[in-house]
Structures are given as structure tokens and as C-alpha cells.
Tab-separated table of C-alpha atoms in Angstrom:
chain	number	residue	atom	x	y	z
E	167	UNK	CA	124.024	99.596	-61.346
E	168	UNK	CA	125.629	100.713	-58.085
E	169	UNK	CA	129.322	100.016	-57.598
E	170	UNK	CA	130.401	97.768	-54.691
E	171	UNK	CA	131.889	100.834	-52.975
E	172	UNK	CA	128.625	102.763	-53.299
E	173	UNK	CA	126.686	99.784	-51.939
E	174	UNK	CA	129.124	99.477	-49.016
E	175	UNK	CA	128.789	103.185	-48.238
E	176	UNK	CA	124.987	103.109	-48.391
E	177	UNK	CA	124.718	100.076	-46.133
E	178	UNK	CA	127.194	101.426	-43.597
E	179	UNK	CA	125.351	104.758	-43.524
E	180	UNK	CA	122.097	102.905	-42.823
E	181	UNK	CA	123.868	101.102	-39.963
E	182	UNK	CA	125.098	104.438	-38.630
E	183	UNK	CA	121.565	105.873	-38.817
E	184	UNK	CA	120.352	103.005	-36.637
E	185	UNK	CA	123.171	103.630	-34.167
E	186	UNK	CA	122.132	107.285	-33.871
E	187	UNK	CA	118.547	106.251	-33.121
E	188	UNK	CA	119.796	103.947	-30.372
E	189	UNK	CA	121.679	106.817	-28.740
E	190	UNK	CA	118.586	109.032	-28.975
E	191	UNK	CA	116.595	106.348	-27.172
E	192	UNK	CA	119.245	106.110	-24.447
E	193	UNK	CA	119.318	109.910	-24.050
E	194	UNK	CA	115.519	109.996	-23.759
E	195	UNK	CA	115.582	107.244	-21.116
E	196	UNK	CA	113.754	104.741	-23.333
E	197	UNK	CA	116.677	102.305	-23.553
E	198	UNK	CA	119.247	101.207	-21.006
E	199	UNK	CA	122.973	101.358	-21.681
E	200	UNK	CA	123.128	97.560	-21.474
E	201	UNK	CA	120.449	97.264	-24.157
E	202	UNK	CA	122.312	99.810	-26.288
E	203	UNK	CA	125.522	97.788	-25.990
E	204	UNK	CA	123.696	94.686	-27.178
E	205	UNK	CA	122.426	96.593	-30.201
E	206	UNK	CA	125.963	97.835	-30.894
E	207	UNK	CA	127.140	94.223	-31.044
E	208	UNK	CA	124.467	93.405	-33.614
E	209	UNK	CA	125.211	96.522	-35.655
E	210	UNK	CA	128.910	95.717	-35.633
E	211	UNK	CA	128.246	92.184	-36.890
E	212	UNK	CA	126.111	93.685	-39.661
E	213	UNK	CA	128.919	96.079	-40.572
E	214	UNK	CA	131.448	93.233	-40.741
E	215	UNK	CA	129.230	91.102	-42.979
E	216	UNK	CA	128.664	94.167	-45.171
E	217	UNK	CA	132.429	94.580	-45.513
E	218	UNK	CA	132.846	90.880	-46.330
E	219	UNK	CA	130.166	91.135	-49.017
E	220	UNK	CA	132.011	94.136	-50.455
E	221	UNK	CA	135.301	92.207	-50.661
E	222	UNK	CA	133.571	89.289	-52.360
E	223	UNK	CA	131.664	91.380	-54.897
E	224	UNK	CA	134.673	93.525	-55.766
E	225	UNK	CA	136.860	90.430	-56.147
E	226	UNK	CA	134.488	88.859	-58.671
E	227	UNK	CA	134.099	92.077	-60.643
E	228	UNK	CA	137.858	92.702	-60.776
E	229	UNK	CA	138.757	89.154	-61.825
E	230	UNK	CA	136.020	89.154	-64.478
E	231	UNK	CA	137.221	92.530	-65.776
E	232	UNK	CA	133.899	94.165	-64.927
E	233	UNK	CA	135.192	96.737	-62.436
E	234	UNK	CA	136.302	100.308	-63.026
E	235	UNK	CA	139.956	99.286	-62.537
E	236	UNK	CA	142.204	99.770	-65.531
E	237	UNK	CA	144.490	97.031	-66.850
E	238	UNK	CA	147.415	98.729	-65.121
E	239	UNK	CA	145.610	98.517	-61.778
E	240	UNK	CA	144.259	94.970	-61.986
E	241	UNK	CA	145.437	92.200	-64.301
E	242	UNK	CA	143.596	88.843	-64.078
E	243	UNK	CA	145.867	85.807	-64.473
E	244	UNK	CA	143.211	83.927	-66.479
E	245	UNK	CA	140.013	84.595	-68.388
E	246	UNK	CA	136.789	83.246	-66.965
E	247	UNK	CA	133.677	83.051	-69.133
E	248	UNK	CA	131.246	83.864	-66.350
E	249	UNK	CA	130.801	84.447	-62.656
E	250	UNK	CA	129.432	80.908	-62.323
E	251	UNK	CA	132.638	79.416	-63.757
E	252	UNK	CA	134.870	81.653	-61.615
E	253	UNK	CA	132.791	80.762	-58.560
E	254	UNK	CA	133.453	77.049	-59.144
E	255	UNK	CA	137.193	77.719	-59.032
E	256	UNK	CA	137.011	80.003	-56.008
E	257	UNK	CA	134.794	77.676	-53.994
E	258	UNK	CA	136.642	74.505	-55.080
E	259	UNK	CA	133.750	72.288	-53.909
E	260	UNK	CA	133.362	74.157	-50.602
E	261	UNK	CA	130.079	75.739	-49.561
E	262	UNK	CA	131.713	79.127	-48.946
E	263	UNK	CA	135.064	80.853	-48.591
E	264	UNK	CA	136.104	83.435	-46.000
E	265	UNK	CA	136.541	87.087	-46.913
E	266	UNK	CA	137.795	88.018	-43.445
E	267	UNK	CA	140.493	87.714	-42.134
E	268	UNK	CA	141.916	89.946	-44.821
E	269	UNK	CA	144.937	87.678	-45.352
E	270	UNK	CA	142.496	85.215	-46.955
E	271	UNK	CA	141.481	87.909	-49.458
E	272	UNK	CA	145.112	88.772	-50.225
E	273	UNK	CA	146.063	85.126	-50.739
E	274	UNK	CA	143.113	84.604	-53.081
E	275	UNK	CA	143.927	87.804	-54.956
E	276	UNK	CA	147.541	86.678	-55.482
E	277	UNK	CA	146.244	83.514	-57.177
E	278	UNK	CA	143.789	85.233	-59.515
E	279	UNK	CA	145.319	88.696	-60.060
E	280	UNK	CA	148.845	89.733	-60.986
E	281	UNK	CA	150.515	91.084	-57.828
E	282	UNK	CA	147.123	90.699	-56.136
E	283	UNK	CA	146.123	94.230	-57.051
E	284	UNK	CA	144.057	96.079	-55.998
E	285	UNK	CA	143.621	93.942	-52.865
E	286	UNK	CA	147.296	94.067	-51.894
E	287	UNK	CA	147.372	97.855	-52.135
E	288	UNK	CA	145.865	98.620	-48.715
E	289	UNK	CA	148.253	100.178	-46.215
E	290	UNK	CA	149.628	98.183	-43.285
E	291	UNK	CA	147.569	100.436	-41.021
E	292	UNK	CA	144.359	99.529	-42.838
E	293	UNK	CA	145.186	95.829	-42.747
E	294	UNK	CA	145.886	96.115	-39.017
E	295	UNK	CA	142.493	97.732	-38.455
E	296	UNK	CA	140.720	95.009	-40.436
E	297	UNK	CA	142.510	92.452	-38.245
E	298	UNK	CA	141.258	94.255	-35.129
E	299	UNK	CA	137.711	94.277	-36.516
E	300	UNK	CA	137.987	90.551	-37.173
E	301	UNK	CA	139.173	89.910	-33.605
E	302	UNK	CA	136.344	92.065	-32.227
E	303	UNK	CA	133.879	90.117	-34.347
E	304	UNK	CA	135.281	86.852	-32.977
E	305	UNK	CA	134.961	88.087	-29.395
E	306	UNK	CA	131.273	88.835	-30.034
E	307	UNK	CA	130.486	85.664	-31.996
E	308	UNK	CA	132.629	83.282	-29.901
E	309	UNK	CA	132.660	84.554	-26.330
E	310	UNK	CA	135.082	81.876	-25.134
E	311	UNK	CA	138.362	82.569	-23.367
E	312	UNK	CA	140.576	82.471	-26.475
E	313	UNK	CA	138.521	85.032	-28.416
E	314	UNK	CA	138.261	87.288	-25.346
E	315	UNK	CA	142.013	87.072	-24.716
E	316	UNK	CA	142.764	87.920	-28.355
E	317	UNK	CA	140.448	90.926	-28.121
E	318	UNK	CA	142.109	92.127	-24.909
E	319	UNK	CA	145.698	91.607	-26.067
E	320	UNK	CA	145.413	92.719	-29.697
E	321	UNK	CA	142.562	95.245	-29.801
E	322	UNK	CA	142.274	97.091	-26.494
E	323	UNK	CA	145.727	96.531	-24.955
E	324	UNK	CA	147.310	99.847	-24.027
E	325	UNK	CA	144.079	101.833	-24.349
E	326	UNK	CA	142.753	103.824	-21.409
E	327	UNK	CA	139.282	102.344	-20.976
E	328	UNK	CA	136.788	102.193	-18.144
E	329	UNK	CA	135.946	98.665	-16.911
E	330	UNK	CA	132.619	98.755	-18.801
E	331	UNK	CA	134.470	99.659	-22.007
E	332	UNK	CA	136.737	96.602	-21.869
E	333	UNK	CA	134.141	94.337	-23.497
E	334	UNK	CA	133.548	94.359	-27.268
E	335	UNK	CA	130.188	96.103	-26.822
E	336	UNK	CA	131.504	98.646	-24.346
E	337	UNK	CA	134.557	99.288	-26.503
E	338	UNK	CA	132.436	99.907	-29.613
E	339	UNK	CA	130.203	102.332	-27.713
E	340	UNK	CA	133.057	104.132	-25.945
E	341	UNK	CA	134.073	107.611	-27.038
E	342	UNK	CA	137.228	107.898	-29.108
E	343	UNK	CA	136.990	111.652	-28.644
E	344	UNK	CA	134.140	113.929	-27.573
E	345	UNK	CA	131.056	113.274	-29.733
E	346	UNK	CA	132.725	110.430	-31.650
E	347	UNK	CA	132.094	106.842	-30.629
E	348	UNK	CA	134.593	104.188	-31.675
E	349	UNK	CA	131.897	102.452	-33.682
E	350	UNK	CA	131.368	105.610	-35.758
E	351	UNK	CA	135.097	105.800	-36.418
E	352	UNK	CA	135.193	102.146	-37.494
E	353	UNK	CA	132.367	102.707	-39.992
E	354	UNK	CA	134.255	105.665	-41.457
E	355	UNK	CA	137.400	103.558	-41.759
E	356	UNK	CA	135.438	100.784	-43.482
E	357	UNK	CA	134.110	103.280	-46.008
E	358	UNK	CA	137.679	104.507	-46.588
E	359	UNK	CA	138.848	100.927	-47.218
E	360	UNK	CA	136.061	100.548	-49.767
E	361	UNK	CA	136.985	103.799	-51.503
E	362	UNK	CA	140.708	102.952	-51.552
E	363	UNK	CA	140.118	99.518	-53.078
E	364	UNK	CA	137.712	100.890	-55.659
């Protein structure tokens, strides 16, 4: 069975493959830049849900003692007989729980795991990036003023961007450096988060 980190990596690579095809279509004149930006938004939402699914799956495996983490790395505060039983506690009669923003994951980990490890072991820089991804996701999913203002003030503030690049889609498609789009960099960082937690 594939580990959560391997699954995350495979799914993010598939997302990146799709992104490359989009750019090939733009280069060949078969897709407009506006259409490409719309696809980037969809691919980013897929990447975020993939990351959320990774957090959830890893959390259950760690708490149930079914992950590769040693007892020194992850110590559950209680024993649960099965995933179904643990799920009843985690959901607490709700239909679902959030796995982003990352603070929700850390709070949950502190309840179920001693010192919240491994979920509390990410660097401040990684947590800051996850927060930026969450704000970008919100600006795509909820295009109201508040979400847009949060994106502008906490994600792109201080960056030198062209007017077209100051939207979530334009930002994701913009070049961080020659031959490296910001979206590509984000996918790499997500894979690194997965590897560091695993």
C-alpha cells in the first residue's frame, strides 16, 4: 500500500503534468492566456484538496499507530480500536472537519498526539506558506471583497507583479524566476511538506 506521502507526490505530479500540457497549448496558440489562468485556478484547487486529503490520511494513520513514525516521533494520547471509532471522536457529530487552515490540524494533533508531533514539527516558513495557499484558495473559491483583500495584503503584498498577475490565477501563472512558474514552486513546496511530515 502506498504511503500518504507517496500518494500526495503522485497526485501533485499528475497535476503538474496537466499544467505543462496547458502551457504547451498556449504556446501552440490553441488556448488563450485567460483560458489558461482559469485552468490554473482549477488545478490549484485540486492541489489544495490533495494536500488536505494528505493531512487527514496521515493524521488517522499516526493516531492509530499505523504510520512509519516511531514512538519517539509520534505518541498517541489514547488507543482507538479502529478508524471508525477514531472518526467518531474526530467528527464529534459533524459531517466533516477542516484540514486547512493548518492551525486546525495542529490543534487537533495536540489533542490526540503528545506534543502534536509530527504535525507541530513543520517550520514557521512552511506554516506561513500553507497559510498563503489557504488565502489563495479562499480568493478563488470566495471572490468577495474580504477574500480578495486578504489575498492582496497577505499573499502578494510587496511582490513586484504586473497588473494581470495580481489576481490569484495570474499570480499562480506568473514566473517566480525564468522557466519556473509560481504554481510549479507551490507544488514542490507541498511535496516537501508531505516528505517532512512523513
